[in-house]
Short mmCIF file of C-alpha atoms and ligand atoms in Angstrom, two decimals:
data_model
loop_
_atom_site.label_atom_id
_atom_site.label_comp_id
_atom_site.label_asym_id
_atom_site.label_seq_id
_atom_site.Cartn_x
_atom_site.Cartn_y
_atom_site.Cartn_z
CA UNK A 1402 -11.83 59.82 -38.00
CA UNK A 1403 -15.19 57.90 -38.87
CA UNK A 1404 -15.47 54.50 -38.72
CA UNK A 1405 -14.19 52.57 -41.77
CA UNK A 1406 -16.32 49.50 -43.78
CA UNK A 1407 -14.37 47.13 -43.47
CA UNK A 1408 -16.31 44.89 -45.80
CA UNK A 1409 -16.50 47.10 -48.76
CA UNK A 1410 -12.70 47.66 -49.25
CA UNK A 1411 -12.42 45.37 -52.35
CA UNK A 1412 -14.79 46.45 -54.66
CA UNK A 1413 -15.80 49.72 -56.61
CA UNK A 1414 -19.16 50.44 -55.76
CA UNK A 1415 -22.00 50.37 -58.29
CA UNK A 1416 -25.11 52.22 -56.58
CA UNK A 1417 -28.50 51.51 -57.39
CA UNK A 1418 -29.70 54.67 -58.74
CA UNK A 1419 -31.30 56.64 -55.75
CA UNK A 1420 -34.32 57.68 -58.06
CA UNK A 1421 -35.16 54.18 -58.90
CA UNK A 1422 -38.63 53.78 -58.59
CA UNK A 1423 -38.02 50.04 -58.21
CA UNK A 1424 -39.07 48.84 -54.89
CA UNK A 1425 -36.38 46.74 -53.33
CA UNK A 1426 -36.35 44.55 -50.07
CA UNK A 1427 -33.94 42.71 -48.45
CA UNK A 1428 -34.30 39.55 -46.17
CA UNK A 1429 -31.51 38.05 -43.80
CA UNK A 1430 -32.18 34.53 -42.89
CA UNK A 1431 -31.28 34.63 -39.67
CA UNK A 1432 -33.50 31.38 -37.92
CA UNK A 1433 -31.30 28.54 -38.13
CA UNK A 1434 -29.67 26.82 -34.87
CA UNK A 1435 -26.21 26.60 -36.39
CA UNK A 1436 -25.96 22.98 -34.91
CA UNK A 1437 -22.26 22.83 -36.57
CA UNK A 1438 -21.61 25.66 -34.16
CA UNK A 1439 -21.75 23.35 -31.13
CA UNK A 1440 -23.31 26.02 -28.85
CA UNK A 1441 -26.74 26.74 -27.14
CA UNK A 1442 -26.31 30.49 -28.72
CA UNK A 1443 -28.15 31.04 -31.73
CA UNK A 1444 -25.56 31.36 -34.50
CA UNK A 1445 -26.35 34.77 -35.83
CA UNK A 1446 -25.53 35.66 -32.32
CA UNK A 1447 -22.13 34.03 -32.29
CA UNK A 1448 -19.26 36.88 -32.26
CA UNK A 1449 -16.61 37.84 -34.59
CA UNK A 1450 -14.38 40.09 -33.20
CA UNK A 1451 -17.26 40.87 -30.51
CA UNK A 1452 -19.89 41.32 -32.73
CA UNK A 1453 -22.95 39.07 -33.64
CA UNK A 1454 -22.63 37.88 -36.82
CA UNK A 1455 -26.25 39.31 -37.56
CA UNK A 1456 -24.67 42.72 -36.41
CA UNK A 1457 -22.54 42.70 -39.59
CA UNK A 1458 -25.12 41.88 -41.92
CA UNK A 1459 -27.52 44.53 -40.81
CA UNK A 1460 -24.77 46.90 -40.72
CA UNK A 1461 -24.02 46.20 -44.28
CA UNK A 1462 -27.64 47.20 -45.26
CA UNK A 1463 -27.53 50.49 -42.85
CA UNK A 1464 -28.02 52.69 -45.34
CA UNK A 1465 -31.24 50.94 -47.04
CA UNK A 1466 -34.21 52.53 -45.28
CA UNK A 1467 -35.09 50.33 -42.22
CA UNK A 1468 -38.56 49.33 -43.05
CA UNK A 1469 -37.48 47.39 -46.34
CA UNK A 1470 -35.10 44.96 -44.18
CA UNK A 1471 -36.22 42.16 -42.32
CA UNK A 1472 -34.55 39.61 -40.69
CA UNK A 1473 -36.18 36.08 -40.45
CA UNK A 1474 -35.68 34.28 -37.11
CA UNK A 1475 -36.72 31.23 -35.09
CA UNK A 1476 -34.16 29.56 -33.04
CA UNK A 1477 -33.44 31.69 -29.95
CA UNK A 1478 -35.56 34.21 -31.20
CA UNK A 1479 -35.87 36.01 -28.01
CA UNK A 1480 -32.20 36.34 -27.58
CA UNK A 1481 -31.51 37.61 -31.12
CA UNK A 1482 -34.69 40.39 -30.11
CA UNK A 1483 -32.91 41.33 -26.91
CA UNK A 1484 -29.34 41.77 -29.16
CA UNK A 1485 -30.95 44.13 -31.21
CA UNK A 1486 -33.44 46.42 -29.36
CA UNK A 1487 -33.51 49.21 -31.49
CA UNK A 1488 -36.96 49.71 -32.67
CA UNK A 1489 -35.72 50.13 -36.65
CA UNK A 1490 -35.02 46.26 -36.75
CA UNK A 1491 -37.66 44.29 -37.98
CA UNK A 1492 -38.14 40.35 -37.66
CA UNK A 1493 -40.40 37.71 -39.07
CA UNK A 1494 -41.03 34.27 -36.93
CA UNK A 1495 -40.28 31.12 -38.66
CA UNK A 1496 -41.27 28.95 -35.60
CA UNK A 1497 -39.95 25.74 -36.82
CA UNK A 1498 -37.05 25.71 -39.00
CA UNK A 1499 -37.65 23.66 -41.61
CA UNK A 1500 -34.97 25.02 -44.37
CA UNK A 1501 -34.30 27.87 -46.14
CA UNK A 1502 -36.83 27.80 -48.77
CA UNK A 1503 -39.44 27.54 -45.94
CA UNK A 1504 -37.86 30.73 -44.04
CA UNK A 1505 -38.67 32.43 -47.75
CA UNK A 1506 -42.23 31.06 -47.61
CA UNK A 1507 -43.09 32.70 -44.07
CA UNK A 1508 -41.54 35.96 -45.00
CA UNK A 1509 -43.47 36.02 -48.52
CA UNK A 1510 -46.69 37.86 -47.19
CA UNK A 1511 -44.77 40.36 -45.69
CA UNK A 1512 -42.57 40.88 -49.16
CA UNK A 1513 -46.22 41.00 -50.67
CA UNK A 1514 -47.82 43.30 -48.33
CA UNK A 1515 -44.96 45.93 -49.15
CA UNK A 1516 -45.64 45.61 -52.60
CA UNK A 1517 -41.79 44.75 -53.61
CA UNK A 1518 -40.42 44.31 -57.18
CA UNK A 1519 -37.30 42.59 -55.96
CA UNK A 1520 -36.18 40.83 -52.54
CA UNK A 1521 -32.38 40.07 -52.30
CA UNK A 1522 -32.02 37.37 -49.33
CA UNK A 1523 -28.95 37.07 -47.73
CA UNK A 1524 -27.79 34.16 -45.34
CA UNK A 1525 -27.48 35.73 -41.84
CA UNK A 1526 -24.10 33.71 -41.27
CA UNK A 1527 -22.10 35.55 -43.85
CA UNK A 1528 -20.81 38.45 -41.83
CA UNK A 1529 -18.11 40.00 -44.11
CA UNK A 1530 -20.89 40.26 -47.15
CA UNK A 1531 -20.01 43.63 -49.20
CA UNK A 1532 -23.24 45.86 -49.59
CA UNK A 1533 -21.83 46.92 -53.25
CA UNK A 1534 -21.98 42.96 -54.41
CA UNK A 1535 -25.72 42.85 -52.99
CA UNK A 1536 -26.26 46.24 -55.65
CA UNK A 1537 -24.33 44.63 -58.06
CA UNK A 1538 -26.53 41.38 -58.26
CA UNK A 1539 -29.54 43.27 -57.91
CA UNK A 1540 -28.38 45.74 -60.99
CA UNK A 1541 -27.30 43.23 -62.98
CA UNK A 1542 -30.71 40.87 -62.45
CA UNK A 1543 -32.64 43.77 -63.37
CA UNK A 1544 -30.92 44.66 -66.70
CA UNK A 1545 -31.28 40.99 -67.72
CA UNK A 1546 -35.14 40.55 -66.74
CA UNK A 1547 -34.48 37.42 -64.80
CA UNK A 1548 -36.41 35.69 -62.57
CA UNK A 1549 -33.66 35.86 -60.15
CA UNK A 1550 -29.79 36.29 -59.42
CA UNK A 1551 -27.30 34.41 -57.36
CA UNK A 1552 -23.96 35.58 -55.96
CA UNK A 1553 -21.59 32.84 -57.12
CA UNK A 1554 -18.07 31.92 -55.90
CA UNK A 1555 -15.10 29.88 -56.98
CA UNK A 1556 -13.46 28.16 -54.25
CA UNK A 1557 -10.33 25.70 -53.97
CA UNK A 1558 -12.43 23.66 -51.46
CA UNK A 1559 -15.92 23.64 -52.05
CA UNK A 1560 -16.73 21.45 -49.07
CA UNK A 1561 -20.33 22.47 -47.65
CA UNK A 1562 -21.33 24.56 -50.28
CA UNK A 1563 -24.08 24.09 -53.06
CA UNK A 1564 -22.66 23.56 -56.15
CA UNK A 1565 -23.52 25.77 -59.33
CA UNK A 1566 -24.60 23.50 -62.32
CA UNK A 1567 -24.44 25.26 -65.75
CA UNK A 1568 -25.63 24.15 -68.75
CA UNK A 1569 -23.01 23.76 -71.62
CA UNK A 1570 -24.22 27.48 -72.72
CA UNK A 1571 -22.80 28.73 -69.34
CA UNK A 1572 -26.46 29.40 -68.02
CA UNK A 1573 -27.12 28.36 -64.83
CA UNK A 1574 -29.47 25.38 -64.13
CA UNK A 1575 -29.20 24.01 -60.81
CA UNK A 1576 -27.84 24.29 -57.36
CA UNK A 1577 -27.19 20.99 -55.77
CA UNK A 1578 -26.48 20.84 -51.98
CA UNK A 1579 -23.32 18.79 -51.23
CA UNK A 1580 -25.71 16.12 -49.50
CA UNK A 1581 -27.41 15.55 -52.46
CA UNK A 1582 -24.39 15.69 -54.53
CA UNK A 1583 -22.75 12.90 -56.80
CA UNK A 1584 -19.31 11.90 -57.07
CA UNK A 1585 -19.02 14.53 -60.75
CA UNK A 1586 -20.73 17.15 -59.20
CA UNK A 1587 -19.40 17.23 -55.77
CA UNK A 1588 -15.95 17.87 -58.02
CA UNK A 1589 -17.93 21.64 -59.03
CA UNK A 1590 -15.55 24.53 -58.08
CA UNK A 1591 -18.33 27.10 -58.56
CA UNK A 1592 -20.36 27.03 -55.38
CA UNK A 1593 -23.79 29.31 -54.00
CA UNK A 1594 -22.55 32.09 -52.04
CA UNK A 1595 -25.93 32.15 -50.19
CA UNK A 1596 -27.16 35.55 -51.55
CA UNK A 1597 -30.01 35.67 -54.11
CA UNK A 1598 -32.40 38.68 -55.90
CA UNK A 1599 -35.88 36.90 -56.59
CA UNK A 1600 -38.15 39.03 -58.94
CA UNK A 1601 -41.35 38.91 -56.78
CA UNK A 1602 -44.28 39.00 -59.27
CA UNK A 1603 -42.23 35.89 -61.44
CA UNK A 1604 -41.31 34.23 -58.89
CA UNK A 1605 -44.52 34.07 -56.50
CA UNK A 1606 -46.49 31.17 -57.99
CA UNK A 1607 -43.21 29.10 -57.63
CA UNK A 1608 -43.02 28.97 -53.98
CA UNK A 1609 -45.90 26.54 -53.74
CA UNK A 1610 -43.63 24.01 -55.90
CA UNK A 1611 -40.67 23.91 -53.27
CA UNK A 1612 -40.69 20.61 -51.59
CA UNK A 1613 -38.21 18.71 -48.92
CA UNK A 1614 -37.63 16.03 -51.23
CA UNK A 1615 -33.94 15.62 -50.24
CA UNK A 1616 -31.26 14.29 -48.31
CA UNK A 1617 -31.90 16.81 -45.49
CA UNK A 1618 -35.50 16.67 -45.54
CA UNK A 1619 -35.56 20.28 -45.94
CA UNK A 1620 -37.05 23.00 -48.06
CA UNK A 1621 -33.80 24.74 -49.98
CA UNK A 1622 -34.44 28.00 -51.47
CA UNK A 1623 -31.95 26.82 -53.82
CA UNK A 1624 -34.41 24.67 -55.41
CA UNK A 1625 -36.06 28.01 -56.71
CA UNK A 1626 -33.40 27.58 -59.85
CA UNK A 1627 -34.52 25.13 -60.83
CA UNK A 1628 -38.12 25.74 -60.67
CA UNK A 1629 -37.40 29.27 -62.58
CA UNK A 1630 -35.11 27.43 -65.61
CA UNK A 1631 -38.05 24.91 -65.79
CA UNK A 1632 -40.60 28.22 -65.62
CA UNK A 1633 -38.09 29.73 -68.76
CA UNK A 1634 -37.01 32.27 -66.36
CA UNK A 1635 -33.55 32.82 -66.60
CA UNK A 1636 -31.20 32.57 -63.66
CA UNK A 1637 -28.87 35.15 -63.61
CA UNK A 1638 -25.15 34.24 -61.79
CA UNK A 1639 -22.50 37.42 -60.52
CA UNK A 1640 -19.30 35.42 -59.79
CA UNK A 1641 -17.63 37.17 -57.18
CA UNK A 1642 -14.10 36.66 -56.86
CA UNK A 1643 -12.79 37.86 -53.39
CA UNK A 1644 -14.02 34.87 -51.79
CA UNK A 1645 -13.26 36.24 -48.39
CA UNK A 1646 -16.12 38.08 -48.00
CA UNK A 1647 -18.99 35.88 -48.80
CA UNK A 1648 -17.72 32.60 -46.58
CA UNK A 1649 -20.43 31.42 -44.55
CA UNK A 1650 -19.93 30.49 -41.12
CA UNK A 1651 -20.96 27.10 -39.84
CA UNK A 1652 -18.44 25.35 -37.68
CA UNK A 1653 -16.00 26.86 -34.77
CA UNK A 1654 -13.17 26.66 -36.99
CA UNK A 1655 -14.79 28.93 -40.04
CA UNK A 1656 -15.62 31.29 -37.62
CA UNK A 1657 -12.09 31.70 -36.15
CA UNK A 1658 -10.97 31.62 -39.90
CA UNK A 1659 -12.95 34.80 -40.81
CA UNK A 1660 -12.40 36.41 -37.63
CA UNK A 1661 -8.31 36.25 -37.91
CA UNK A 1662 -8.83 37.67 -41.98
CA UNK A 1663 -10.84 40.22 -40.68
CA UNK A 1664 -8.53 40.96 -37.90
CA UNK A 1665 -5.39 41.24 -39.83
CA UNK A 1666 -7.51 43.69 -42.22
CA UNK A 1667 -8.61 46.27 -39.78
CA UNK A 1668 -4.83 46.08 -37.77
CA UNK A 1669 -3.37 46.58 -40.94
CA UNK A 1670 -5.83 49.68 -41.74
CA UNK A 1671 -4.91 51.26 -38.50
CA UNK A 1672 -1.68 50.67 -38.81
CA UNK A 1673 -1.50 52.56 -42.13
CA UNK A 1674 -3.72 55.39 -40.81
CA UNK A 1675 -1.37 56.32 -38.12
CA UNK A 1676 -2.10 54.10 -35.07
CA UNK A 1677 1.11 52.44 -33.75
CA UNK A 1678 0.68 48.76 -33.02
CA UNK A 1679 3.21 46.78 -31.40
CA UNK A 1680 2.63 42.98 -31.54
CA UNK A 1681 0.05 43.46 -34.14
CA UNK A 1682 -0.46 39.90 -34.58
CA UNK A 1683 -1.56 39.82 -30.98
CA UNK A 1684 -4.23 42.74 -31.27
CA UNK A 1685 -7.58 42.45 -31.96
CA UNK A 1686 -10.07 45.43 -32.80
CA UNK A 1687 -13.63 45.62 -33.81
CA UNK A 1688 -15.08 46.63 -36.90
CA UNK A 1689 -16.71 49.81 -35.10
CA UNK A 1690 -13.46 50.67 -33.10
CA UNK A 1691 -12.30 54.12 -34.25
CA UNK A 1692 -8.99 55.63 -33.38
CA UNK A 1693 -6.99 58.61 -34.26
CA UNK A 1694 -3.41 58.97 -35.42
CA UNK A 1695 -0.99 58.54 -32.63
CA UNK A 1696 -2.87 56.36 -30.36
CA UNK A 1697 -0.51 53.50 -29.23
CA UNK A 1698 -1.36 50.14 -28.85
CA UNK A 1699 0.74 47.16 -27.61
CA UNK A 1700 -0.60 43.42 -27.77
CA UNK A 1701 -2.06 41.42 -26.76
CA UNK A 1702 -4.81 43.77 -26.51
CA UNK A 1703 -8.42 43.41 -27.54
CA UNK A 1704 -10.42 46.37 -28.27
CA UNK A 1705 -14.12 46.02 -29.18
CA UNK A 1706 -17.69 48.06 -29.95
CA UNK A 1707 -17.81 51.27 -30.43
CA UNK A 1708 -14.48 52.13 -28.83
CA UNK A 1709 -13.53 55.79 -29.44
CA UNK A 1710 -9.36 56.44 -28.68
CA UNK A 1711 -7.88 59.76 -29.21
CA UNK A 1712 -4.73 60.61 -30.42
CA UNK A 1713 -1.52 60.52 -27.85
CA UNK A 1714 -3.92 57.70 -25.33
CA UNK A 1715 -1.50 54.81 -24.71
CA UNK A 1716 -3.35 51.27 -24.44
CA UNK A 1717 -0.67 49.05 -22.65
CA UNK A 1718 -0.45 45.31 -23.24
CA UNK A 1719 -3.14 42.79 -22.00
CA UNK A 1720 -5.91 45.27 -21.93
CA UNK A 1721 -9.47 44.60 -22.88
CA UNK A 1722 -11.82 47.22 -23.75
CA UNK A 1723 -15.40 47.40 -24.90
CA UNK A 1724 -17.52 50.27 -25.67
CA UNK A 1725 -14.74 52.71 -24.04
CA UNK A 1726 -14.05 56.22 -24.89
CA UNK A 1727 -10.42 57.46 -24.16
CA UNK A 1728 -9.01 60.96 -24.41
CA UNK A 1729 -5.14 61.27 -24.45
CA UNK A 1730 -4.67 59.13 -21.42
CA UNK A 1731 -2.73 55.85 -19.89
CA UNK A 1732 -4.17 52.31 -19.90
CA UNK A 1733 -1.51 50.58 -18.10
CA UNK A 1734 -0.90 46.83 -18.57
CA UNK A 1735 -3.96 44.30 -17.59
CA UNK A 1736 -6.75 46.85 -17.86
CA UNK A 1737 -10.48 45.95 -18.25
CA UNK A 1738 -12.75 48.70 -19.58
CA UNK A 1739 -16.21 48.19 -20.23
CA UNK A 1740 -18.77 51.62 -21.62
CA UNK A 1741 -16.32 53.82 -19.67
CA UNK A 1742 -14.94 57.22 -20.58
CA UNK A 1743 -11.19 58.11 -19.29
CA UNK A 1744 -10.44 61.80 -19.56
CA UNK A 1745 -6.90 63.40 -20.55
CA UNK A 1746 -4.05 62.64 -18.65
CA UNK A 1747 -5.75 59.95 -16.20
CA UNK A 1748 -3.63 56.77 -15.73
CA UNK A 1749 -5.36 53.40 -15.48
CA UNK A 1750 -4.25 50.32 -13.90
CA UNK A 1751 -2.31 48.22 -14.36
CA UNK A 1752 -5.08 45.80 -13.24
CA UNK A 1753 -7.56 48.27 -13.17
CA UNK A 1754 -11.32 47.17 -13.95
CA UNK A 1755 -13.67 49.89 -15.13
CA UNK A 1756 -17.53 48.84 -15.40
CA UNK A 1757 -20.33 50.15 -17.28
CA UNK A 1758 -21.11 54.17 -16.37
CA UNK A 1759 -18.03 55.07 -15.14
CA UNK A 1760 -16.34 58.36 -15.71
CA UNK A 1761 -12.72 59.09 -15.06
CA UNK A 1762 -12.23 62.80 -15.76
CA UNK A 1763 -8.76 64.51 -16.67
CA UNK A 1764 -5.64 63.87 -14.53
CA UNK A 1765 -7.51 61.23 -12.47
CA UNK A 1766 -5.43 58.18 -11.25
CA UNK A 1767 -7.16 54.66 -10.92
CA UNK A 1768 -4.45 52.52 -9.69
CA UNK A 1769 -4.17 48.60 -9.38
CA UNK A 1770 -6.63 46.20 -7.88
CA UNK A 1771 -9.26 49.10 -8.01
CA UNK A 1772 -12.73 48.55 -9.73
CA UNK A 1773 -14.92 51.40 -10.62
CA UNK A 1774 -18.66 50.73 -11.47
CA UNK A 1775 -21.25 53.35 -12.29
CA UNK A 1776 -19.42 56.47 -10.69
CA UNK A 1777 -17.39 59.87 -11.41
CA UNK A 1778 -14.25 60.46 -10.46
CA UNK A 1779 -13.51 64.10 -11.17
CA UNK A 1780 -10.51 65.70 -12.22
CA UNK A 1781 -7.43 65.01 -10.23
CA UNK A 1782 -9.31 62.44 -8.06
CA UNK A 1783 -7.13 59.41 -6.97
CA UNK A 1784 -7.98 55.93 -5.98
CA UNK A 1785 -4.58 54.21 -5.99
CA UNK A 1786 -4.68 50.53 -4.73
CA UNK A 1787 -7.42 47.98 -3.82
CA UNK A 1788 -10.72 49.71 -3.74
CA UNK A 1789 -14.31 48.95 -4.65
CA UNK A 1790 -16.27 52.45 -6.10
CA UNK A 1791 -19.92 51.68 -6.86
CA UNK A 1792 -22.86 54.09 -7.64
CA UNK A 1793 -20.78 57.11 -6.06
CA UNK A 1794 -19.39 60.47 -7.24
CA UNK A 1795 -15.81 61.33 -6.21
CA UNK A 1796 -14.96 65.13 -5.97
CA UNK A 1797 -12.08 66.86 -7.65
CA UNK A 1798 -8.48 66.05 -5.79
CA UNK A 1799 -10.31 64.12 -3.26
CA UNK A 1800 -7.84 60.92 -2.22
CA UNK A 1801 -9.56 57.40 -1.83
CA UNK A 1802 -6.96 55.62 0.46
CA UNK A 1803 -6.27 51.86 -0.10
CA UNK A 1804 -8.96 49.18 0.47
CA UNK A 1805 -11.41 51.70 0.52
CA UNK A 1806 -15.09 50.20 -0.20
CA UNK A 1807 -18.52 51.53 -1.07
CA UNK A 1808 -21.22 49.41 0.35
CA UNK A 1809 -23.80 50.15 -2.25
CA UNK A 1810 -26.01 47.31 -2.13
CA UNK A 1811 -28.02 46.43 0.80
CA UNK A 1812 -29.16 43.20 -0.43
CA UNK A 1813 -32.23 44.64 -2.35
CA UNK A 1814 -30.95 48.16 -3.76
CA UNK A 1815 -28.19 49.95 -4.81
CA UNK A 1816 -27.33 53.29 -2.96
CA UNK A 1817 -25.06 56.28 -3.77
CA UNK A 1818 -21.78 57.79 -2.00
CA UNK A 1819 -20.90 61.00 -2.39
CA UNK A 1820 -17.62 62.58 -1.62
CA UNK A 1821 -16.78 65.97 -1.84
CA UNK A 1822 -13.62 67.65 -3.74
CA UNK A 1823 -10.45 67.19 -1.94
CA UNK A 1824 -11.51 64.78 1.11
CA UNK A 1825 -9.19 61.98 2.26
CA UNK A 1826 -10.81 58.67 2.92
CA UNK A 1827 -8.27 56.97 4.99
CA UNK A 1828 -7.38 53.38 4.19
CA UNK A 1829 -9.55 50.56 4.45
CA UNK A 1830 -12.55 52.65 5.08
CA UNK A 1831 -15.99 51.39 4.54
CA UNK A 1832 -19.18 53.89 3.13
CA UNK A 1833 -22.06 52.31 3.55
CA UNK A 1834 -24.34 54.14 1.22
CA UNK A 1835 -26.40 56.20 1.05
CA UNK A 1836 -23.73 58.38 2.84
CA UNK A 1837 -21.99 61.60 1.51
CA UNK A 1838 -18.81 62.86 2.93
CA UNK A 1839 -18.62 66.64 2.42
CA UNK A 1840 -15.55 68.67 0.81
CA UNK A 1841 -12.36 68.72 2.26
CA UNK A 1842 -13.09 66.29 5.06
CA UNK A 1843 -10.90 63.76 6.52
CA UNK A 1844 -11.91 59.84 7.42
CA UNK A 1845 -9.63 58.00 9.43
CA UNK A 1846 -8.38 54.65 8.43
CA UNK A 1847 -10.37 51.79 8.73
CA UNK A 1848 -13.44 53.96 9.67
CA UNK A 1849 -17.03 52.14 8.79
CA UNK A 1850 -19.27 55.51 7.80
CA UNK A 1851 -22.77 54.89 8.12
CA UNK A 1852 -23.69 58.63 8.83
CA UNK A 1853 -22.77 61.63 6.48
CA UNK A 1854 -19.72 63.60 7.44
CA UNK A 1855 -19.70 67.68 7.16
CA UNK A 1856 -17.05 69.16 5.00
CA UNK A 1857 -14.03 69.99 6.53
CA UNK A 1858 -14.63 67.48 9.80
CA UNK A 1859 -12.27 64.71 10.71
CA UNK A 1860 -14.68 61.69 10.77
CA UNK A 1861 -13.11 58.38 13.06
CA UNK A 1862 -15.21 55.83 13.29
CA UNK A 1863 -13.80 52.86 14.63
CA UNK A 1864 -13.56 51.03 17.77
CA UNK A 1865 -11.01 53.10 20.02
CA UNK A 1866 -7.44 51.63 20.67
CA UNK A 1867 -6.93 50.49 24.08
CA UNK A 1868 -3.81 49.68 25.19
CA UNK A 1869 -3.56 47.85 28.57
CA UNK A 1870 -0.07 48.09 30.08
CA UNK A 1871 1.69 45.97 32.41
CA UNK A 1872 -0.19 42.85 30.78
CA UNK A 1873 2.23 40.20 30.34
CA UNK A 1874 2.10 36.99 28.36
CA UNK A 1875 1.92 33.91 29.55
CA UNK A 1876 5.52 32.10 30.88
CA UNK A 1877 7.61 30.91 28.45
CA UNK A 1878 7.45 27.39 29.36
CA UNK A 1879 3.41 27.07 28.18
CA UNK A 1880 3.88 28.67 25.00
CA UNK A 1881 4.03 26.22 22.06
CA UNK A 1882 6.65 26.89 19.35
C1 LIG B 3165 -26.77 27.51 -47.49
C2 LIG B 3165 -27.39 27.12 -49.12
C3 LIG B 3165 -26.08 26.51 -50.08
C4 LIG B 3165 -24.87 27.73 -49.66
C5 LIG B 3165 -24.41 28.42 -48.78
C6 LIG B 3165 -24.04 29.73 -48.46
C7 LIG B 3165 -29.58 26.15 -48.97
C8 LIG B 3165 -30.19 25.24 -49.10
N1 LIG B 3165 -28.04 26.19 -48.77
O1 LIG B 3165 -26.06 26.07 -47.24
O2 LIG B 3165 -26.20 26.37 -51.17
O3 LIG B 3165 -23.67 27.24 -50.76
O4 LIG B 3165 -25.70 28.62 -48.02
O5 LIG B 3165 -23.63 29.99 -47.16
O6 LIG B 3165 -29.93 27.41 -48.62
N2 LIG B 3165 -31.92 29.62 -42.21
C9 LIG B 3165 -32.99 29.93 -41.59
N3 LIG B 3165 -34.30 29.27 -41.47
C10 LIG B 3165 -33.81 27.71 -41.70
C11 LIG B 3165 -32.59 26.98 -42.38
C12 LIG B 3165 -31.66 28.23 -42.26
O7 LIG B 3165 -33.09 31.70 -41.14
O8 LIG B 3165 -34.84 27.18 -41.36
C13 LIG B 3165 -31.11 30.46 -41.89
C14 LIG B 3165 -29.76 30.36 -41.24
O9 LIG B 3165 -29.85 30.83 -39.90
C15 LIG B 3165 -28.02 30.72 -41.95
C16 LIG B 3165 -28.71 30.91 -43.29
O10 LIG B 3165 -30.39 30.37 -43.19
O11 LIG B 3165 -27.87 32.02 -41.75
C17 LIG B 3165 -28.55 29.65 -44.42
O12 LIG B 3165 -28.63 28.32 -43.68
P1 LIG B 3165 -27.51 26.99 -43.58
O13 LIG B 3165 -28.18 26.23 -42.62
O14 LIG B 3165 -26.16 27.87 -42.81
O15 LIG B 3165 -27.08 26.72 -44.84
P2 LIG B 3165 -25.73 25.93 -45.54
O16 LIG B 3165 -25.97 24.64 -45.04
O17 LIG B 3165 -24.69 26.92 -45.05
CA1 LIG B 3166 -24.44 28.45 -43.71
#
């Protein structure tokens, strides 16, 4: 089953013709600080279902050639670049964030350099923006030969949004930001969604006229509406009825609201597709997760990233998964799996932790309070209780006793531990890496293994037990209770 594009479920797609010779670029405004989020992280890195906001907008544009998409970044630019390292992403730096109009100005030389006819601008804080509606807006704008186009929404509660002011004949005249509204304008329920199309040749001379004479002292991209109409260029409006997809995220409350809508939609989709989800209200599944019919999940559970789960897999309650690939295995309650693979018939948990780089092959078993990092457990290997296995390879059907620890870090570097197939590691063994234990070797409980153990050998690496016979405890009169 392929990933489902949750952003486009509500609309019919009107594609821009593939043979269109018109050059269209896409600009994502993502430089703002997001003061209203009360977080030190840049707003576009805030996560909805564990995916950063900017990731949603970039993915909505995934089928646009990547050399036609730019993100304007500024606040926390280094963090944003670090979160999107694929060279296909292109960034433009807005060193000082002086408003959305200023961001467009900063990006304009790039737009000109690429000889674009139209540029579609999208606010980076609108995660569910449906691609289809961008195309609809661009096509409508082209057909109307408009100077610019905007997407508008009718909201019961328009608080926080720029109000769309129309003339008596219905044509769009202006957008007034809430902080600049008089009481009458504040009553308008049609708002600006923060998605625009500009005709590059027709708008270029208007940019220099943007000013910051407004309540926030910022350059507003929305001022271009008035500048266009004053220059007798029509502004085309496309109204969008499925408001949920267009809601911008400015506050933690808006973030959790959008997240919960999307969560409900995704869970309903997978139930419909044949996944069994118990306690569905307590299950969160990220938009890029792929599940097969026959998967069983019990909430509360969180499954994120590019996790892939095959039919027959069971994920019990209180599990957290990110970028996990599960074949038909069992993940028992309270397990935590990140960037790890689990094979068919394997059993994980309860209370297990699989960290990045872990491969648990078919029929292997990782039990309670076992942590595995960057390690392979070959078929049928078992680590059933209280162990740490890091940077290691555990051979097929090997048995790792309770309390076994790979001492993989010497304070400076990490070292590997290799354990052969059918080896038996006694409880409470410390394997001081780099070290190898050969096939079918046995290590006595409580050993500290610092040298490699040959195949089929018995290793006992612990202080020899001494029993002093005839030793008598002190007389009971001197003993304390
Ligand atoms: C903006 C619109 C408002 C609209 C709303 C829709 C303006 C002036 N107002 O308001 O009419 O109803 O979006 O959601 O545009 N950004 C930059 N550089 C900056 C400032 C902001 O790149 O200097 C980015 C932000 O990261 C954000 C986007 O632009 O992704 C919008 O900025 P934000 O401050 O959220 O604008 P709103 O107040 O929501
Ligand atoms: Ca916003």
